[in-house]
CSV table of C-alpha atoms in Angstrom, one decimal:
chain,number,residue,atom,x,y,z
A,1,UNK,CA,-18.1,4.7,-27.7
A,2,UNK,CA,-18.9,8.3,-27.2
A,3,UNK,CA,-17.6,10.5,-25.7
A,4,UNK,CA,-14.2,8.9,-25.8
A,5,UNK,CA,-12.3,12.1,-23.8
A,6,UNK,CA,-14.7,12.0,-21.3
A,7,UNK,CA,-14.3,8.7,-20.9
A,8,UNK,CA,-10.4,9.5,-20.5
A,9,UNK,CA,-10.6,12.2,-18.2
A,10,UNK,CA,-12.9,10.2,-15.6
A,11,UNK,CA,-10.8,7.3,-16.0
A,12,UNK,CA,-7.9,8.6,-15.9
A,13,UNK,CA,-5.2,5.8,-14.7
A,14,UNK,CA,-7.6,3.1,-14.7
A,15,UNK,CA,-7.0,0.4,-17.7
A,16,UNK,CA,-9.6,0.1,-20.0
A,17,UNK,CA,-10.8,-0.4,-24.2
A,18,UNK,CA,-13.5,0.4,-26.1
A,19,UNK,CA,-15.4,-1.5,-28.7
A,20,UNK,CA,-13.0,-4.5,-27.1
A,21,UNK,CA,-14.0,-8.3,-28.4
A,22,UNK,CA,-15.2,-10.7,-25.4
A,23,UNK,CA,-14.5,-13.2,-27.7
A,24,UNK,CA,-10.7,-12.6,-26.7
A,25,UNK,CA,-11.9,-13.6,-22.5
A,26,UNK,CA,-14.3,-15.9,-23.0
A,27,UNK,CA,-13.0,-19.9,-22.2
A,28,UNK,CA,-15.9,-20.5,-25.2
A,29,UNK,CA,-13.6,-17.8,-27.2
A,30,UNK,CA,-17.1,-16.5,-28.3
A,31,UNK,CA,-19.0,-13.3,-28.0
A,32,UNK,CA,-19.2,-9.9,-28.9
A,33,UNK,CA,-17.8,-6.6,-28.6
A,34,UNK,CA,-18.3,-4.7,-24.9
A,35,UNK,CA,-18.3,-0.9,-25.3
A,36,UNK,CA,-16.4,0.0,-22.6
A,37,UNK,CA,-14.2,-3.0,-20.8
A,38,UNK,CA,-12.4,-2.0,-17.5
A,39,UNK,CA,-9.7,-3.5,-15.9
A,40,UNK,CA,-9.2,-1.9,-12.0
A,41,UNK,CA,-6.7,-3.2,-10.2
A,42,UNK,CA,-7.6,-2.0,-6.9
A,43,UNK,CA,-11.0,-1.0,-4.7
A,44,UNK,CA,-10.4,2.7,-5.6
A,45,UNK,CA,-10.4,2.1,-9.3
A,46,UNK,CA,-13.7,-0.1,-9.1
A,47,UNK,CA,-15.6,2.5,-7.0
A,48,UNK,CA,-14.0,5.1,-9.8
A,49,UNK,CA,-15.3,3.3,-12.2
A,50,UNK,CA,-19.2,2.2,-10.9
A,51,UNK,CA,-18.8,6.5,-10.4
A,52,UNK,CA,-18.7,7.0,-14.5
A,53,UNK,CA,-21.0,4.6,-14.9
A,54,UNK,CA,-23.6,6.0,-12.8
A,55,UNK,CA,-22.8,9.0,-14.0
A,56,UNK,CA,-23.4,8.0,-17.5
A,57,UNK,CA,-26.4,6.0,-16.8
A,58,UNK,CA,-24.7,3.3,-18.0
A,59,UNK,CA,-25.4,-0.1,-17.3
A,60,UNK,CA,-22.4,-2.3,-15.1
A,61,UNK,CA,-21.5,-6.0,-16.3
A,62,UNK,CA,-18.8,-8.1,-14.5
A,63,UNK,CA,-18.1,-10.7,-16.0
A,64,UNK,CA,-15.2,-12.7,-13.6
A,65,UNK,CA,-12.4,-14.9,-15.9
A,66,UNK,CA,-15.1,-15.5,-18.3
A,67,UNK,CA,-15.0,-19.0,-17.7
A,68,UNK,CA,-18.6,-20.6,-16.8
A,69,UNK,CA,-19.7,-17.9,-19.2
A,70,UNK,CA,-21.6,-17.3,-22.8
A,71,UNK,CA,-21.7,-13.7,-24.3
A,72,UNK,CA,-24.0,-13.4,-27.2
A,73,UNK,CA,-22.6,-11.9,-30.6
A,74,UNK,CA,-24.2,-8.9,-30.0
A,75,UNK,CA,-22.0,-8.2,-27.3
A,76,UNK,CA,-22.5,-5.8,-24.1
A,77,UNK,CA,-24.1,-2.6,-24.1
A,78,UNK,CA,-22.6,-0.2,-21.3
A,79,UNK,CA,-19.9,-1.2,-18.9
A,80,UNK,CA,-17.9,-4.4,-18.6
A,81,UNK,CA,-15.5,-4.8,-15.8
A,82,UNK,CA,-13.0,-7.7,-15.2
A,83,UNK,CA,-10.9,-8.1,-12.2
A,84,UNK,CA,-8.5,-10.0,-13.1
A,85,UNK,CA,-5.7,-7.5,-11.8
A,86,UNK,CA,-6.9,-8.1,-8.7
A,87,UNK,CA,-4.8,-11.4,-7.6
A,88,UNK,CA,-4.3,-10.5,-4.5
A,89,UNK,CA,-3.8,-13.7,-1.6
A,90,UNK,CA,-2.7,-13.8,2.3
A,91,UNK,CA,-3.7,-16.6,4.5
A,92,UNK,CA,-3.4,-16.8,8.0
A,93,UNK,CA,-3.5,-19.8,10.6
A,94,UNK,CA,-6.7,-21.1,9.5
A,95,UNK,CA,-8.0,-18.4,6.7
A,96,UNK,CA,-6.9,-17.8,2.8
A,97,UNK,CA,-8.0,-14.8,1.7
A,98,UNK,CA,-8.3,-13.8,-2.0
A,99,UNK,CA,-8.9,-11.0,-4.0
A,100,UNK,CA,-11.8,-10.9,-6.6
A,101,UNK,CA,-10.0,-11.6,-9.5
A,102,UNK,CA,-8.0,-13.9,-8.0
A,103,UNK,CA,-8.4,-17.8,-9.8
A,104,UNK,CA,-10.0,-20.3,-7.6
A,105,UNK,CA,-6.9,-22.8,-9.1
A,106,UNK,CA,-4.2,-20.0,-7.5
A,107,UNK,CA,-6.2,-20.0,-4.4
A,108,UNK,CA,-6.8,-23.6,-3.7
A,109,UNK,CA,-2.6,-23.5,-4.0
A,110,UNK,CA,-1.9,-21.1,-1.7
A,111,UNK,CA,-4.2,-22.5,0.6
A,112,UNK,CA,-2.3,-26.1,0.0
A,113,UNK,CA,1.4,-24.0,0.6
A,114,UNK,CA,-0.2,-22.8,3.9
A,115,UNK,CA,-0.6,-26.4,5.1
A,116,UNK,CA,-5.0,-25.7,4.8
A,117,UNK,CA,-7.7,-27.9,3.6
A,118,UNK,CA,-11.1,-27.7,2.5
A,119,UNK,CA,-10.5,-26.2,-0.9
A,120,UNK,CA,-9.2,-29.1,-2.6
A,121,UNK,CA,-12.1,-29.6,-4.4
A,122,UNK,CA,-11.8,-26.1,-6.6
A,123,UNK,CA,-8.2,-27.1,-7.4
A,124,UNK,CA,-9.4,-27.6,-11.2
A,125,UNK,CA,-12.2,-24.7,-11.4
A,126,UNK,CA,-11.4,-22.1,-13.4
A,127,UNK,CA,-13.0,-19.3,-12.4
A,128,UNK,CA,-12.2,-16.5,-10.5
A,129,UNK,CA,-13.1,-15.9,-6.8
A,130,UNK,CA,-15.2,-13.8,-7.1
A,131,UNK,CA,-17.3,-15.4,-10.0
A,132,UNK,CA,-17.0,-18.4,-7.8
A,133,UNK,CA,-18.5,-16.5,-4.8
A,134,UNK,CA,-21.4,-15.1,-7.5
A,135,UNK,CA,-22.3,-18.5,-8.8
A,136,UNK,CA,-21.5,-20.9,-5.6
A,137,UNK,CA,-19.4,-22.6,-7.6
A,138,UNK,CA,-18.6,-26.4,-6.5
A,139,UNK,CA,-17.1,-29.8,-8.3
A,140,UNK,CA,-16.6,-33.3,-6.6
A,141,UNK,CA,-19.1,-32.8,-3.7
A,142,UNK,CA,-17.8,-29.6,-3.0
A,143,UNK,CA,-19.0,-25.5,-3.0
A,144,UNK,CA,-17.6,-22.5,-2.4
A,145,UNK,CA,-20.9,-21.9,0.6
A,146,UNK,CA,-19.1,-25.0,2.4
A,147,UNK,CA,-15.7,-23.0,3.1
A,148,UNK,CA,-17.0,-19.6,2.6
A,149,UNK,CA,-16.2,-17.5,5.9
A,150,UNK,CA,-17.2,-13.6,4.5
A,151,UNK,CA,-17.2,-11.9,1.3
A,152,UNK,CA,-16.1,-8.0,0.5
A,153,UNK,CA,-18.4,-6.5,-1.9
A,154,UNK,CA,-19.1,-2.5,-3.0
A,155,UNK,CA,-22.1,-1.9,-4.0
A,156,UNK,CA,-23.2,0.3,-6.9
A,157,UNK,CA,-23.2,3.4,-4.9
A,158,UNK,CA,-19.7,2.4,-3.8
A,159,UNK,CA,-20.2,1.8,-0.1
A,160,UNK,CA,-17.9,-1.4,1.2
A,161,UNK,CA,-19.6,-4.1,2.6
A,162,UNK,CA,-19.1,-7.4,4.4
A,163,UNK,CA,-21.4,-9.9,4.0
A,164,UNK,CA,-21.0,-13.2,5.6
A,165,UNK,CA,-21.9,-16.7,4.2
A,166,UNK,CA,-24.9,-16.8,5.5
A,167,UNK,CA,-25.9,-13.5,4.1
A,168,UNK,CA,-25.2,-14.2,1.0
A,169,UNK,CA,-28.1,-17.0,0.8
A,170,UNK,CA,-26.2,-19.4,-1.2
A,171,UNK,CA,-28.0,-22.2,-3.1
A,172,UNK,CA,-27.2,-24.7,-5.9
A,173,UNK,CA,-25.0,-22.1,-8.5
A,174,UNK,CA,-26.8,-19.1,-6.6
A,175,UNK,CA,-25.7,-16.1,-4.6
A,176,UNK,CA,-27.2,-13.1,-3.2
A,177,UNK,CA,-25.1,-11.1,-5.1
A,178,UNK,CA,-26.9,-12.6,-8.5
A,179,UNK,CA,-29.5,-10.1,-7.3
A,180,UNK,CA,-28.3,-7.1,-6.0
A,181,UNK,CA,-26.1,-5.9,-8.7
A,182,UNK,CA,-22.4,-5.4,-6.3
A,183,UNK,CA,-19.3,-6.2,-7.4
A,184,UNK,CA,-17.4,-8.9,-5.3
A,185,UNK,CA,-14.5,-7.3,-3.8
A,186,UNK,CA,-12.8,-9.8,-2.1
A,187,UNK,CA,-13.3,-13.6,0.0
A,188,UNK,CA,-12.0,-15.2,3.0
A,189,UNK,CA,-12.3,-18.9,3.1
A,190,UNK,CA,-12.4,-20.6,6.4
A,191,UNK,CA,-10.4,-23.7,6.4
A,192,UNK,CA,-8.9,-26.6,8.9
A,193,UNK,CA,-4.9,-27.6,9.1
A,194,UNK,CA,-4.4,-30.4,7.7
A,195,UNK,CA,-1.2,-32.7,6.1
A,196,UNK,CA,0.1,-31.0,3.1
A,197,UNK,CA,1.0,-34.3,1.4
A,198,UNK,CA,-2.4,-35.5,2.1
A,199,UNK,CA,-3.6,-31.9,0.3
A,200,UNK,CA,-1.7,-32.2,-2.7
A,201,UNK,CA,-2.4,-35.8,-3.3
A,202,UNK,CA,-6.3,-35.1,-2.7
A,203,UNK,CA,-5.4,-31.5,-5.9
A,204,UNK,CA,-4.1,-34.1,-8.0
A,205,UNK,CA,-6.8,-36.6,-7.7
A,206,UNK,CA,-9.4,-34.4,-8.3
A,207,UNK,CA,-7.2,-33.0,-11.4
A,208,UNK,CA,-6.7,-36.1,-13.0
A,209,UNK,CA,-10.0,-37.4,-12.7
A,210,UNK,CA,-10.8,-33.9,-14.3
A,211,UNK,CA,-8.5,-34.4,-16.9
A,212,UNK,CA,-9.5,-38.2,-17.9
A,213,UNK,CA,-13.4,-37.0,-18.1
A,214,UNK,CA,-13.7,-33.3,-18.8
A,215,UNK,CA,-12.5,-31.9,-22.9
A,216,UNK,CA,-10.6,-29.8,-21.8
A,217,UNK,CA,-8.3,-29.8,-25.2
A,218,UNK,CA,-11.1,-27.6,-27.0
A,219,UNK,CA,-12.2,-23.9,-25.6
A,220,UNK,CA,-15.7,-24.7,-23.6
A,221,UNK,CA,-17.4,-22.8,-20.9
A,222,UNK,CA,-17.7,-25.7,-18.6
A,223,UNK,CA,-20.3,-27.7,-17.7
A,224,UNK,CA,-23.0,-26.2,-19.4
A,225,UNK,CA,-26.2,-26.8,-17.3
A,226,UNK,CA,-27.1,-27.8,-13.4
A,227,UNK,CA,-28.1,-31.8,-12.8
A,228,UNK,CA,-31.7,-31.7,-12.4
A,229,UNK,CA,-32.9,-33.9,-9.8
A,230,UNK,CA,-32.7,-37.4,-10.0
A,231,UNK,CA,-30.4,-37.1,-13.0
A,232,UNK,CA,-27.4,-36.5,-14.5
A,233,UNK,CA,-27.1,-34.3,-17.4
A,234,UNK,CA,-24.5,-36.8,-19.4
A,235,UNK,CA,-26.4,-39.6,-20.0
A,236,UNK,CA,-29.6,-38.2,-20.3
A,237,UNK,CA,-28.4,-36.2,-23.0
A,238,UNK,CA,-26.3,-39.5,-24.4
A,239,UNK,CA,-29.4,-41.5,-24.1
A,240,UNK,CA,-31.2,-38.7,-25.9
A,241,UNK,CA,-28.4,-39.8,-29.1
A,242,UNK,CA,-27.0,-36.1,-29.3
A,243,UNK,CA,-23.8,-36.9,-28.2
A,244,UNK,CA,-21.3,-35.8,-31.1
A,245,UNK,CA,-23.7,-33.4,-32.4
A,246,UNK,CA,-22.6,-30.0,-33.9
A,247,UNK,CA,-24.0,-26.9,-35.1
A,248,UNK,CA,-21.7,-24.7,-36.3
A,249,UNK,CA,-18.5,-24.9,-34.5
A,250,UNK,CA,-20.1,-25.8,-31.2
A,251,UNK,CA,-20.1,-29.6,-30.4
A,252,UNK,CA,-21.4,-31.4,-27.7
A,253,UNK,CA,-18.6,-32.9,-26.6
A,254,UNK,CA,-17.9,-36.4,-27.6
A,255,UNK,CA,-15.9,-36.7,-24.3
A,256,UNK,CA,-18.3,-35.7,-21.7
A,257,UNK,CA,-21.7,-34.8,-23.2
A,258,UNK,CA,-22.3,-32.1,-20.0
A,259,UNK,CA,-19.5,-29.8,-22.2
A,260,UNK,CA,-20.2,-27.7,-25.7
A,261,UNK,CA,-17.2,-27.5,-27.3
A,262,UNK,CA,-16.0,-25.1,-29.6
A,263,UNK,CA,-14.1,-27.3,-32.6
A,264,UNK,CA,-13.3,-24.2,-34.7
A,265,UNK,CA,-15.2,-21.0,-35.7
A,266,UNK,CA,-17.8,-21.6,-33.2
A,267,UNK,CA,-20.2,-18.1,-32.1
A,268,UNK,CA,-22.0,-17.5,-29.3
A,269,UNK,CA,-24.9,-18.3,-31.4
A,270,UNK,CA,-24.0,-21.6,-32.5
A,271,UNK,CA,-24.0,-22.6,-28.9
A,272,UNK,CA,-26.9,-21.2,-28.0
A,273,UNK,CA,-28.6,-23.4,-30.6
A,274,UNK,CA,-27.0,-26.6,-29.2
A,275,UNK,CA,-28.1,-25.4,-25.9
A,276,UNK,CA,-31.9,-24.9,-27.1
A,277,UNK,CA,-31.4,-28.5,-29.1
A,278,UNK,CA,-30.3,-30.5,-26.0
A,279,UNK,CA,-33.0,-28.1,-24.3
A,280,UNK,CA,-35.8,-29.7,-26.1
A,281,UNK,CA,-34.9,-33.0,-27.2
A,282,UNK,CA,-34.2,-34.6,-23.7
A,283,UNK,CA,-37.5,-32.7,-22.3
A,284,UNK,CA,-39.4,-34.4,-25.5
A,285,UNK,CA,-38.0,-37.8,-25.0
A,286,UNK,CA,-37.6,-37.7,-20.5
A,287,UNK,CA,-39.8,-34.3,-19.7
A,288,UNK,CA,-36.7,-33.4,-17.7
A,289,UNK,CA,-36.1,-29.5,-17.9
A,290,UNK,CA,-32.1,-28.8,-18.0
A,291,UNK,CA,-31.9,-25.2,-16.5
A,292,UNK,CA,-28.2,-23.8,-18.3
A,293,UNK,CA,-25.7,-23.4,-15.0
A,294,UNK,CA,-23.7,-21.4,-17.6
A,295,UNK,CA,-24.3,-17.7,-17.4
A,296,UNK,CA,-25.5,-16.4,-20.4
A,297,UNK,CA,-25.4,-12.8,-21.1
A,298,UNK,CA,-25.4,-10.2,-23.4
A,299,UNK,CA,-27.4,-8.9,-27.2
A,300,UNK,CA,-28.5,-11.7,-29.9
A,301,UNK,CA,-27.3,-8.4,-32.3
A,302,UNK,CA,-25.4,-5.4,-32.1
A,303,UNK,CA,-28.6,-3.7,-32.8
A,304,UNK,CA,-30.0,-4.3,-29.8
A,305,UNK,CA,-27.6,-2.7,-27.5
């Protein structure tokens, strides 16, 4: 990175590394370096940092908890912000609100300790808030646009903004903020009152029915791609016989083929070529198209950043 007192003196007392390794955030444990990775821990320290990056002409990246994520080994050019010191969660009668970097698993319990339901369903999702605001996140019938009330967002310029659900034009794994390029500040879900044993035993359903299907022993960035109509992406991609099937270190998982695992020594490359090989196999044996769900972001090669 150059530049590196500059980049001191305009960020002064705001957390950050340069030429950092994704691969050390990333669920997949994958990916490569980011050239400058920022860590604010409050709204002042984002806008102070979309500041030097404007002011740089420096691309912005924000990547959540890196969970539902793929970096590509060439890693990301510019600026990468996570914010996960952030954590930040009040609830009121019939509200749980929740920092960006907050995870939706935190969340769900805080909203279970206030005696509120309707999040039950993210009680296993790993992901952040605010990823999970950015990708509508949703298991077991569930999505964040069911429970969203408003989201806090600043936008590059670093204006505050409140958008509410329906301004955010939610769709399957889609937000507006996809498209606008502002950083999620903050949510507030709206939720009912509800029997807290009823809450906790609906968590720990959900968990265990997470647990008994999904691999989670082995690093994985979730389910990897969205069900395409009139499907579901397991057995299609069983029935295709690629089940098992590694390249690399990345497996599709024996457990639930929906998951790439990484067994050992996987890169970001190795998963993008099980992607591609599950990609076209089950559209040459079903003609069904599976569109990734994971985000997948990033330079094949150092090179090209």
């Amino acid at each position: 990175m150059k530049g590196t007192d500059r980049v001191t003196a305009s960020l002064s007392g705001l957390r950050y590394l340069t030429n950092e390794p994704l691969s050390h955030y990333t669920f997949t444990k994958t990916g490569g370096p980011a050239d400058l990775l920022v860590f604010p821990a409050s709204v002042e320290q984002v806008r102070q940092a979309l500041a030097y990056a404007t002011a740089q002409q420096l691309p912005v990246t924000v990547i959540g908890n890196a969970s539902n994520l793929i970096v590509r080994d060439g890693g990301i050019a510019g600026l990468v912000m996570i914010l996960t010191d952030m954590t930040t969660i009040t609830s009121t009668a019939n509200t749980v609100t929740a920092a960006a970097g907050a995870r939706l698993i935190d969340t769900t319990e805080a909203a279970y300790q206030a005696g509120l339901s309707g999040l039950e369903f993210a009680a296993g999702i790993p992901g952040s808030v605010g990823g999970g605001v950015f990708m509508n996140a949703g298991a077991y019938g569930g999505e964040v646009k069911d429970v969203l009330q408003s989201a806090t967002v600043m936008t590059p310029a670093g204006e505050v903004l409140t958008y509410s659900a329906q301004d955010l034009a939610f769709s399957y794994r889609h937000s507006l903020v996809q498209d606008t390029g502002d950083v999620i500040l903050a949510a507030t879900f709206a939720l009912t009152p509800g029997d807290k044993p009823a809450i906790r035993a609906e968590m720990d359903h959900l968990n265990a029915l997470r647990a008994a299907k999904q691999p989670l022993e082995y690093p994985s960035c979730g389910s990897v791609f969205k069900r395409p109509k009139g499907y579901f992406v397991g057995p299609l991609i069983q029935q295709a016989g690629l089940q098992g099937k590694q390249i690399g270190g990345a497996q599709i998982s024996e457990k639930h083929a929906g998951f790439i695992v990484n067994r050992g020594g996987a890169t970001a490359t190795d998963y993008l070529a099980v992607i591609h090989l599950v990609q076209t196999t089950v559209f040459a044996k079903f003609g069904v198209h599976l569109e990734p769900e994971v985000r997948i972001i990033g330079h094949s090669h150092a090179a090209d950043k």
